[in-house]
Short mmCIF file of N, CA, C and O in Angstrom, two decimals:
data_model
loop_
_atom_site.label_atom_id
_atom_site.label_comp_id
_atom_site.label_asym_id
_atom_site.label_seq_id
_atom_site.Cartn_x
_atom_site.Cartn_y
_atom_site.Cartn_z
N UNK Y 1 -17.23 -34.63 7.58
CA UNK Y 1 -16.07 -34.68 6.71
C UNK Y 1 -16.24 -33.72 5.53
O UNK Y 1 -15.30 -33.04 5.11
N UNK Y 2 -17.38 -33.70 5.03
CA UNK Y 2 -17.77 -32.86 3.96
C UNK Y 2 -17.51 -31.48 4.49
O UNK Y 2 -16.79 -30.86 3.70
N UNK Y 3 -17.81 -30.84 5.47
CA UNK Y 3 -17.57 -29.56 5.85
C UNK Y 3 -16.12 -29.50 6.10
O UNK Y 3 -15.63 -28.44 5.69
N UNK Y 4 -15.31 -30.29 6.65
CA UNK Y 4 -14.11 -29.94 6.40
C UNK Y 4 -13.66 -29.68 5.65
O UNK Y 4 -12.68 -28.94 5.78
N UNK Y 5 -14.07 -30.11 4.40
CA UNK Y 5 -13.48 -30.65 3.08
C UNK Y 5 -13.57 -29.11 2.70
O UNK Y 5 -12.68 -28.39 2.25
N UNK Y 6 -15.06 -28.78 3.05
CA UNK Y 6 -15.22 -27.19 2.11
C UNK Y 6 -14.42 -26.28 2.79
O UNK Y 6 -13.91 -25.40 2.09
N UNK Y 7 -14.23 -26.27 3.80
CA UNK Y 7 -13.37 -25.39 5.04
C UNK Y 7 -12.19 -25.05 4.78
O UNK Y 7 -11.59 -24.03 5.12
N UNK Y 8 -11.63 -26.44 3.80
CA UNK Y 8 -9.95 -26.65 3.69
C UNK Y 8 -9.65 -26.00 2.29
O UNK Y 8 -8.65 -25.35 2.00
N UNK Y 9 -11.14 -26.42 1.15
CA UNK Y 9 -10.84 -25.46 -0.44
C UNK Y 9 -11.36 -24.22 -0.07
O UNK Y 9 -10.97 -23.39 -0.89
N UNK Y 10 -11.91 -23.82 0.60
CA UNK Y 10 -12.04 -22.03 0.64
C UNK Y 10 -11.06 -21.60 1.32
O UNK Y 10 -10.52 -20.56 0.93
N UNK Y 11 -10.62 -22.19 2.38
CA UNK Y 11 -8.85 -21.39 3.25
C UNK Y 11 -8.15 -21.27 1.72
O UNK Y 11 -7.90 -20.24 1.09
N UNK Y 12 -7.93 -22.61 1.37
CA UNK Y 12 -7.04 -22.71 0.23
C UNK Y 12 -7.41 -21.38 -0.71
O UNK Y 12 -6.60 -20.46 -0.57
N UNK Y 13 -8.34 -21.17 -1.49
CA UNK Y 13 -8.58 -20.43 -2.43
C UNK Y 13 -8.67 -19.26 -1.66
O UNK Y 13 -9.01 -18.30 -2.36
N UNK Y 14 -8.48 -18.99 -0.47
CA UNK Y 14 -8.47 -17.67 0.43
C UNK Y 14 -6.91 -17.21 0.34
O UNK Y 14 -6.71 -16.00 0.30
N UNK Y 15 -5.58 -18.26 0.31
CA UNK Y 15 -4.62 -18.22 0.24
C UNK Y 15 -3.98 -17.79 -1.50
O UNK Y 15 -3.00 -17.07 -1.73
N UNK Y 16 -4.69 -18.34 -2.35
CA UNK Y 16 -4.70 -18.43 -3.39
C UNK Y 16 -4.82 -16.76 -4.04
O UNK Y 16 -4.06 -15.85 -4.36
N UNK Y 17 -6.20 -17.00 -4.01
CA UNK Y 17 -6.26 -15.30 -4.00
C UNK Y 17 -5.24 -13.89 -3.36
O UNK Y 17 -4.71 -13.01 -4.03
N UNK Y 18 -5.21 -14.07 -1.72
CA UNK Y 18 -4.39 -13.41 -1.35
C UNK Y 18 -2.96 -13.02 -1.50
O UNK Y 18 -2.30 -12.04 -1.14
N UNK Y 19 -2.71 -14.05 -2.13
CA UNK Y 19 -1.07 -14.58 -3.00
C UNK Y 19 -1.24 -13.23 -4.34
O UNK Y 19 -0.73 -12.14 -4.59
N UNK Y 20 -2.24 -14.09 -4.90
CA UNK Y 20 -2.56 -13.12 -6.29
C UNK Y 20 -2.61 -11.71 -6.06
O UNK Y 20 -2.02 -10.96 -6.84
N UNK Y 21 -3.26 -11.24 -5.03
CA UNK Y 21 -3.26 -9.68 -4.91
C UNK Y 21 -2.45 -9.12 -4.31
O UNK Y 21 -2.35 -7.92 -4.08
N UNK Y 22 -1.88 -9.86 -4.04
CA UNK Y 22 -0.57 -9.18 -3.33
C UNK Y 22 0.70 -8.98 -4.79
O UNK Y 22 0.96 -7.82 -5.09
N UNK Y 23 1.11 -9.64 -5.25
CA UNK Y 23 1.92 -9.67 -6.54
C UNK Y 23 1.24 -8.52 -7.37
O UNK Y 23 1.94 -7.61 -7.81
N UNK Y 24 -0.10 -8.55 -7.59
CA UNK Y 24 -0.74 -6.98 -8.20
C UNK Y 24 -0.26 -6.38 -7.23
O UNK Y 24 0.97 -6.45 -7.29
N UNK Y 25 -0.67 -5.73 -6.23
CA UNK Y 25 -0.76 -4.76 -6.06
C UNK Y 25 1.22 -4.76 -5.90
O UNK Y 25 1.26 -3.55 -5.63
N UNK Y 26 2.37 -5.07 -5.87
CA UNK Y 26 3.40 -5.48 -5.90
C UNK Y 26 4.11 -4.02 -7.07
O UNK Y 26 4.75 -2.97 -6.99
N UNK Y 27 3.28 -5.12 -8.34
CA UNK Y 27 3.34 -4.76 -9.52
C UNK Y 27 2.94 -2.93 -9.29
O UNK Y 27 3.78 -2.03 -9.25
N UNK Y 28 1.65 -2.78 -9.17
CA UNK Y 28 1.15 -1.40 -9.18
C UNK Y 28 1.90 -0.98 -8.74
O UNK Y 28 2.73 -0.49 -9.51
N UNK Y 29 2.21 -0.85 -7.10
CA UNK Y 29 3.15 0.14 -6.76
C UNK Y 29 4.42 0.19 -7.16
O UNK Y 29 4.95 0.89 -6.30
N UNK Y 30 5.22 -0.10 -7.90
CA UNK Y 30 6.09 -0.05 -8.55
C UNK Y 30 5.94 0.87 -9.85
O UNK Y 30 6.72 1.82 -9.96
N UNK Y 31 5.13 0.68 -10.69
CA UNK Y 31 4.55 1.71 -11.37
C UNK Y 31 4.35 2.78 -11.15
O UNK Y 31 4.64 3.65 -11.98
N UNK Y 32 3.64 3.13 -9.65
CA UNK Y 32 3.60 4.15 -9.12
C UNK Y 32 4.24 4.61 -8.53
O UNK Y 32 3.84 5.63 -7.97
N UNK Y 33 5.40 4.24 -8.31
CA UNK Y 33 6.73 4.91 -7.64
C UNK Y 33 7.20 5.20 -8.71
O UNK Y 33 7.79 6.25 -8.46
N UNK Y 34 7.38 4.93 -10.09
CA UNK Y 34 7.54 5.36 -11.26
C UNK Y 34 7.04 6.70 -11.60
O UNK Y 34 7.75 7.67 -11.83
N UNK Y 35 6.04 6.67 -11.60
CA UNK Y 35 4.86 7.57 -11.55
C UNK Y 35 5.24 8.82 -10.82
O UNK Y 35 5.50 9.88 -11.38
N UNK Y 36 5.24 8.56 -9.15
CA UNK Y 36 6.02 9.29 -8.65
C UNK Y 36 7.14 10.38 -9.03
O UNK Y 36 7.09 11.60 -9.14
N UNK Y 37 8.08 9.50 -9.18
CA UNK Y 37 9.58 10.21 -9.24
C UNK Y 37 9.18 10.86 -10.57
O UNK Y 37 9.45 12.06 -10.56
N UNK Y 38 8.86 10.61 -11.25
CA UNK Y 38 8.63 11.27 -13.34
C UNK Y 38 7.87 12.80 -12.60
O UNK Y 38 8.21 13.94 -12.89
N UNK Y 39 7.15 12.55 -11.94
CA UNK Y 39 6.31 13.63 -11.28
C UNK Y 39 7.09 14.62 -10.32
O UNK Y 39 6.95 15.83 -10.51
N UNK Y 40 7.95 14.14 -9.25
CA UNK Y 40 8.94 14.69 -8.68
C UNK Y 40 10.37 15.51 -9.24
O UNK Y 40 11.07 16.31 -8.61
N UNK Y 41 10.54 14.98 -10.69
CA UNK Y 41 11.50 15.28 -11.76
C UNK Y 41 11.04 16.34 -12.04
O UNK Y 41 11.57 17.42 -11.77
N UNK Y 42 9.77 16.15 -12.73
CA UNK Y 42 9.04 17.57 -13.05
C UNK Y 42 8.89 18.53 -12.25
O UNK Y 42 9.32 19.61 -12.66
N UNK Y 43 8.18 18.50 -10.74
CA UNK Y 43 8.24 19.40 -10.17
C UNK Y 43 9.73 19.88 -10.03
O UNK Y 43 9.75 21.10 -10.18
N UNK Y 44 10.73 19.47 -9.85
CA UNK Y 44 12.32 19.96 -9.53
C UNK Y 44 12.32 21.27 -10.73
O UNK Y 44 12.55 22.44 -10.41
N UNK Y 45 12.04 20.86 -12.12
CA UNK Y 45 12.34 20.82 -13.11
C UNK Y 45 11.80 22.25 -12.64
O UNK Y 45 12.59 23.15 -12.37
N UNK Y 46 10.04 22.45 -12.52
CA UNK Y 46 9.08 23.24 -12.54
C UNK Y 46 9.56 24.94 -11.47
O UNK Y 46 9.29 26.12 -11.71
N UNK Y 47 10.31 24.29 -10.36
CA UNK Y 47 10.57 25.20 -9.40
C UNK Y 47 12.14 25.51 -9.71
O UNK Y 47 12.87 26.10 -8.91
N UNK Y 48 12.36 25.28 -10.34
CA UNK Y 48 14.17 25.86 -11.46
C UNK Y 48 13.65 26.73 -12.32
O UNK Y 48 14.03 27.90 -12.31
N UNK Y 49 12.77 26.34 -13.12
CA UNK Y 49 12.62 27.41 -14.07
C UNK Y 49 11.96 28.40 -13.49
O UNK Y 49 12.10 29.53 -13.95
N UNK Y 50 11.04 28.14 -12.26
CA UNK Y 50 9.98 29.81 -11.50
C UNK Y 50 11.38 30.32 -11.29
O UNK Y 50 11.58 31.46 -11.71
N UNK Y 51 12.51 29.65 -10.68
CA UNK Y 51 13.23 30.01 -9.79
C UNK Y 51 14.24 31.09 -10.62
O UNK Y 51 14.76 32.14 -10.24
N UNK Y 52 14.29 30.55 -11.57
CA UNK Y 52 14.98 31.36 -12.97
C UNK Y 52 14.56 32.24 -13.65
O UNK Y 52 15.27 33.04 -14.27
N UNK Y 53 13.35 32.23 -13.63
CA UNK Y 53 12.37 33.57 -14.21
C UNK Y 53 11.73 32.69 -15.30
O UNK Y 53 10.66 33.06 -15.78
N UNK Y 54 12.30 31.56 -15.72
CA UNK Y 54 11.80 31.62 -17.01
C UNK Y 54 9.93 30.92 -17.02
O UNK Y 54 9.07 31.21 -17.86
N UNK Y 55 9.77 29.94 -15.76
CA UNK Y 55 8.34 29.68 -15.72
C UNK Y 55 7.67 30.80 -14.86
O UNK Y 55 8.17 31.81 -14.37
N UNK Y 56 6.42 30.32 -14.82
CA UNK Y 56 5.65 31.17 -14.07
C UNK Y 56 5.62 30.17 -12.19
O UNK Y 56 6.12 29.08 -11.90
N UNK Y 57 4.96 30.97 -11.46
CA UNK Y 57 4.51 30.06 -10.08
C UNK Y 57 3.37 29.21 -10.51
O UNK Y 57 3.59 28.00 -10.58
N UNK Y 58 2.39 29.57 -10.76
CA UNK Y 58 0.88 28.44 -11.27
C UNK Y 58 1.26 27.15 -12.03
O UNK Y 58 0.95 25.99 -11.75
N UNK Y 59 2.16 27.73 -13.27
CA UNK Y 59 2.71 26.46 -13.45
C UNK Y 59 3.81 25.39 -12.50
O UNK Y 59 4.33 24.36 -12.94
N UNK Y 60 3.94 25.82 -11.43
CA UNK Y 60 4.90 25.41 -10.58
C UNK Y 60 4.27 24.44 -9.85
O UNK Y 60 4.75 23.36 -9.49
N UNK Y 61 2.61 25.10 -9.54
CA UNK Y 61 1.64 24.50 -8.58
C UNK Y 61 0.92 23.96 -9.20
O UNK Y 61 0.16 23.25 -8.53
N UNK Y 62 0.70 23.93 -10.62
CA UNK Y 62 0.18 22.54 -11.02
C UNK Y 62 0.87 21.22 -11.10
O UNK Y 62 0.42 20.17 -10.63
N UNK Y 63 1.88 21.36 -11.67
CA UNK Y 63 3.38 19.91 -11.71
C UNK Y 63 3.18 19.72 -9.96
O UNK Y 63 2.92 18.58 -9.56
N UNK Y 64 3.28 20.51 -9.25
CA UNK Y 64 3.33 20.24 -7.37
C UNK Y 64 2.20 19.54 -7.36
O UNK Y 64 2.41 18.33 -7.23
N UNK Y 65 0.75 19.92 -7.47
CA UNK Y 65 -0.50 18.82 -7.52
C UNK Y 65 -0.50 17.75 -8.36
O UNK Y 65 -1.39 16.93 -8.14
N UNK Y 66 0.06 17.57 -9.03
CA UNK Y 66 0.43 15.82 -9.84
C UNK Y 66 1.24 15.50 -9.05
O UNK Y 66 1.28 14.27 -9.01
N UNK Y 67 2.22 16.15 -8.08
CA UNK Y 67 3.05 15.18 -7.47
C UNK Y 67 2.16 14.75 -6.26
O UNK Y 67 2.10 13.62 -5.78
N UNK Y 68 1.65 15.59 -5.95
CA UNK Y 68 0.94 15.19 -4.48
C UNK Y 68 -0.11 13.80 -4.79
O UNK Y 68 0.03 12.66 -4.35
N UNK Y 69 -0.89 14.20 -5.47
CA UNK Y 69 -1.68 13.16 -6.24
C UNK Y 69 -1.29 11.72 -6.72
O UNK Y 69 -2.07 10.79 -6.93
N UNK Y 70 0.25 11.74 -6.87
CA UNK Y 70 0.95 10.44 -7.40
C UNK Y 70 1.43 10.14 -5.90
O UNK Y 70 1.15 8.99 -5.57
N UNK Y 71 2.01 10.80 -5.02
CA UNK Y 71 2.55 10.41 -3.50
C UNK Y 71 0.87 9.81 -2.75
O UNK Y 71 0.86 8.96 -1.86
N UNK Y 72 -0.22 10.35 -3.24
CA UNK Y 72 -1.23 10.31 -2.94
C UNK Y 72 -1.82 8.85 -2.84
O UNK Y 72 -2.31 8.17 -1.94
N UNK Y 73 -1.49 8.66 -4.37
CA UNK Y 73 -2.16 7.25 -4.95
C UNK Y 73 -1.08 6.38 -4.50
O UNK Y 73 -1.46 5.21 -4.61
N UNK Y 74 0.40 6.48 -3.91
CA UNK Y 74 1.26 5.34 -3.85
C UNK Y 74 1.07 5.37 -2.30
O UNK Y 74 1.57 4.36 -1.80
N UNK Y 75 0.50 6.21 -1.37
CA UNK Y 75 -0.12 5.99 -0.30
C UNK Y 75 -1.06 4.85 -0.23
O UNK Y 75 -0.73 3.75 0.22
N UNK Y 76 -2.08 5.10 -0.61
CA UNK Y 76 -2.92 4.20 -0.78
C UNK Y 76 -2.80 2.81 -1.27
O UNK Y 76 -3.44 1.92 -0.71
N UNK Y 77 -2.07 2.56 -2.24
CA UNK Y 77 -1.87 1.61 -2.61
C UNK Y 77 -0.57 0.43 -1.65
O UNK Y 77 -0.41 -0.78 -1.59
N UNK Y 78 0.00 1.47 -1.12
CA UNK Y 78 0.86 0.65 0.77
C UNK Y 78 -0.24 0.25 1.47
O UNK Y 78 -0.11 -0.79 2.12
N UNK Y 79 -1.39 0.87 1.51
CA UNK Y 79 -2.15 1.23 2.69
C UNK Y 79 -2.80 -0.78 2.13
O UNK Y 79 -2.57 -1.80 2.78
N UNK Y 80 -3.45 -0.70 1.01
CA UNK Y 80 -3.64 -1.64 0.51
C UNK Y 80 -3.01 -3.46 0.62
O UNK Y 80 -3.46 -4.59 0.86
N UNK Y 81 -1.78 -2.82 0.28
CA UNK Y 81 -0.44 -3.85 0.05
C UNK Y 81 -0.64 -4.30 1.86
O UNK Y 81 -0.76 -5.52 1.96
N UNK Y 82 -0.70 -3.63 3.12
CA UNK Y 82 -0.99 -4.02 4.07
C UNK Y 82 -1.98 -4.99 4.62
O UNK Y 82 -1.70 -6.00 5.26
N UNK Y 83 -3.30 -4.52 4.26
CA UNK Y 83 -4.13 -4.91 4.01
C UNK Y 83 -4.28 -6.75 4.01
O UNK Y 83 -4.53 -7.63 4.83
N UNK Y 84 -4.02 -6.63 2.76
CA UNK Y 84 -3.86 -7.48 2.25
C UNK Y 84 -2.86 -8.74 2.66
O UNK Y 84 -3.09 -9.94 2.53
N UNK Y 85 -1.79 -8.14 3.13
CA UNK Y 85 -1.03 -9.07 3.58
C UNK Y 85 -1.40 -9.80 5.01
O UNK Y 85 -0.96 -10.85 5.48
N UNK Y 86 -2.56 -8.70 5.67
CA UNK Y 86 -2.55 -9.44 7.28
C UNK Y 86 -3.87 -10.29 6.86
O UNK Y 86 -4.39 -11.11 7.63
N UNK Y 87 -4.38 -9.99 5.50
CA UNK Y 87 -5.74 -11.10 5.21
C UNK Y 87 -5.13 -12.29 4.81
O UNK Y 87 -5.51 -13.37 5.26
N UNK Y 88 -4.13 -12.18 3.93
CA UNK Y 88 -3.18 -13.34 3.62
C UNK Y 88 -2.88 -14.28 5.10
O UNK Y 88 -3.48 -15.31 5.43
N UNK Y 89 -1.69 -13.52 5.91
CA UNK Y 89 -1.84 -13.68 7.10
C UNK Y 89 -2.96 -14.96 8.30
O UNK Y 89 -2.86 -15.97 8.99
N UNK Y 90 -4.04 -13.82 7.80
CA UNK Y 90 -5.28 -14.59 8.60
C UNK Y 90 -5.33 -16.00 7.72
O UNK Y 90 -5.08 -17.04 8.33
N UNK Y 91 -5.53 -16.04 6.78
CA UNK Y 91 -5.82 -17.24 5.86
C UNK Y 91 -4.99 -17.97 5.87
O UNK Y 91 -5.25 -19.09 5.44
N UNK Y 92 -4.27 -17.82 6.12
CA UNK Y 92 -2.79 -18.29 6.87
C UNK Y 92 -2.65 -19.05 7.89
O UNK Y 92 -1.73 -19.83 8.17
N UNK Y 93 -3.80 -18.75 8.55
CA UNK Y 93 -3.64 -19.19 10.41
C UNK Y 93 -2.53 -18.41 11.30
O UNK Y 93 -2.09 -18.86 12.36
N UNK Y 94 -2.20 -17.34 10.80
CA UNK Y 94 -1.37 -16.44 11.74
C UNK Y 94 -1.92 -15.80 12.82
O UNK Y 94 -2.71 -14.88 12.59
N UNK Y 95 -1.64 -16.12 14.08
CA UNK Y 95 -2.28 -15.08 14.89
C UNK Y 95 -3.54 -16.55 15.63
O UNK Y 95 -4.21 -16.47 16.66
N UNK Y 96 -3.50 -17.09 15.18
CA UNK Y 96 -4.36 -17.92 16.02
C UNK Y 96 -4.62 -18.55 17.38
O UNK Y 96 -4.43 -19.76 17.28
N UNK Y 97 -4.84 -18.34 18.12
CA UNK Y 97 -4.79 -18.80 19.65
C UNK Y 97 -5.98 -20.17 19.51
O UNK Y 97 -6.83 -20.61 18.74
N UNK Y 98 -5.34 -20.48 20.86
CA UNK Y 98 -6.43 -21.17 21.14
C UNK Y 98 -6.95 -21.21 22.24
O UNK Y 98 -6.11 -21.54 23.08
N UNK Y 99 -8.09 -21.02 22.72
CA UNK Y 99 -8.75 -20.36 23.66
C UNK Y 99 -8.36 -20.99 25.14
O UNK Y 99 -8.04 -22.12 25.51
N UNK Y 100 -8.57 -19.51 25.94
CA UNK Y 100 -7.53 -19.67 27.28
C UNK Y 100 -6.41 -20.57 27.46
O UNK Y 100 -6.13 -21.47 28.26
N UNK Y 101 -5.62 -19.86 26.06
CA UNK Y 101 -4.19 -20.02 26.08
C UNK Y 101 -3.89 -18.51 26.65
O UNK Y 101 -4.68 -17.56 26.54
N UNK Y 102 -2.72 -18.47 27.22
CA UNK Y 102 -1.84 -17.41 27.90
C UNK Y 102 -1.81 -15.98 26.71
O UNK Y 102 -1.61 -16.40 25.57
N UNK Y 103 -1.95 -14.64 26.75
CA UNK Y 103 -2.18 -13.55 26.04
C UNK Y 103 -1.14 -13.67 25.40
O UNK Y 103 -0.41 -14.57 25.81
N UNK Y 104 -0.67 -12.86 24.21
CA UNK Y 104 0.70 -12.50 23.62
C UNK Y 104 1.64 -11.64 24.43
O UNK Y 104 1.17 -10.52 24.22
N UNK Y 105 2.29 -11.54 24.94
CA UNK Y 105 2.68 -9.85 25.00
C UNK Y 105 2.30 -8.31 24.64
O UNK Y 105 2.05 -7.25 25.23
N UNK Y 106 2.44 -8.83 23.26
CA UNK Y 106 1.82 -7.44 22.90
C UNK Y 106 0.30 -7.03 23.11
O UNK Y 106 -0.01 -5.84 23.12
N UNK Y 107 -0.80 -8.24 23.30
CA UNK Y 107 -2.04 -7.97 23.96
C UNK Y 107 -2.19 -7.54 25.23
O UNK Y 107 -2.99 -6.65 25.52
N UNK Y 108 -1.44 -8.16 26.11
CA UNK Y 108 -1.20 -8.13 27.54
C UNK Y 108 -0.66 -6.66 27.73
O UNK Y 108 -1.05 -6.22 28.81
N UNK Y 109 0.07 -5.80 27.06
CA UNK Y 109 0.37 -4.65 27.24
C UNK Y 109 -0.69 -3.75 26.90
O UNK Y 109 -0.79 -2.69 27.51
N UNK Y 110 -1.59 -4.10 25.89
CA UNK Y 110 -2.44 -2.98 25.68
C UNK Y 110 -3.62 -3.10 26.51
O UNK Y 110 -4.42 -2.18 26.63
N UNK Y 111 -3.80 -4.66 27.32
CA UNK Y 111 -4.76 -4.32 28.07
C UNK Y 111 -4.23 -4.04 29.64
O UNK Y 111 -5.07 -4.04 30.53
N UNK Y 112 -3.33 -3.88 29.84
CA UNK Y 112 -2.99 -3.52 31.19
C UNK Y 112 -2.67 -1.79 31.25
O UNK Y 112 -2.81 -1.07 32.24
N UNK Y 113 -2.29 -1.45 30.12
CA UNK Y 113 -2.97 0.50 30.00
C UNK Y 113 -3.80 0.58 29.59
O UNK Y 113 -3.72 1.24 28.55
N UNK Y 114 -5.26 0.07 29.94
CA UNK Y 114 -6.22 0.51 29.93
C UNK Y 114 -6.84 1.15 31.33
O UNK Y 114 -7.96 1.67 31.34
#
């Protein structure tokens, strides 16, 4: 009973947590789509004025590497937000079988093109 007991507050605090980082990272990328577009503004901004004479190109391609760098970091931080959600997920009990129960579909397809 005792091991259940611990089984049931660590799922729990597995759920707990995963809740929590998900709302961060929520938060972050939102910021960073912020981040983003302020960066994407600029570059617009950056390739009007080369385009006009009045900037130079280098300065064009530095504002372009802050944007890449911000598309960069809001990559990652999806990549994350994923993550996270199929650990949530697991802690969850999503996805759980129980043994020699019948495949999913979608398993059953990837092992029959093999």
């Amino acid at each position: 009973m005792a091991q259940y007991n611990q089984t049931l507050v660590g799922a729990l605090g597995d759920i707990g947590d995963g809740i929590t980082q998900l709302r961060s990272l929520d938060q972050q990328i939102l910021q960073q789509q912020r981040a983003r577009d302020i960066a994407r503004s600029s570059f617009d901004i950056a390739m009007q004025r080369y385009g006009d004479g009045i900037g130079n190109y280098l300065d064009a391609l530095s504002v372009e590497q802050q944007l890449l760098q911000a598309e960069r970091e809001l990559a990652s931080l999806n990549a994350q937000r994923v993550d996270s959600a199929v650990l949530l997920m697991q802690a969850l009990g999503g996805g759980f079988q129980i043994s020699g129960s019948p495949a999913t579909p979608l398993a059953a397809a990837s092992t029959s093109s093999r």
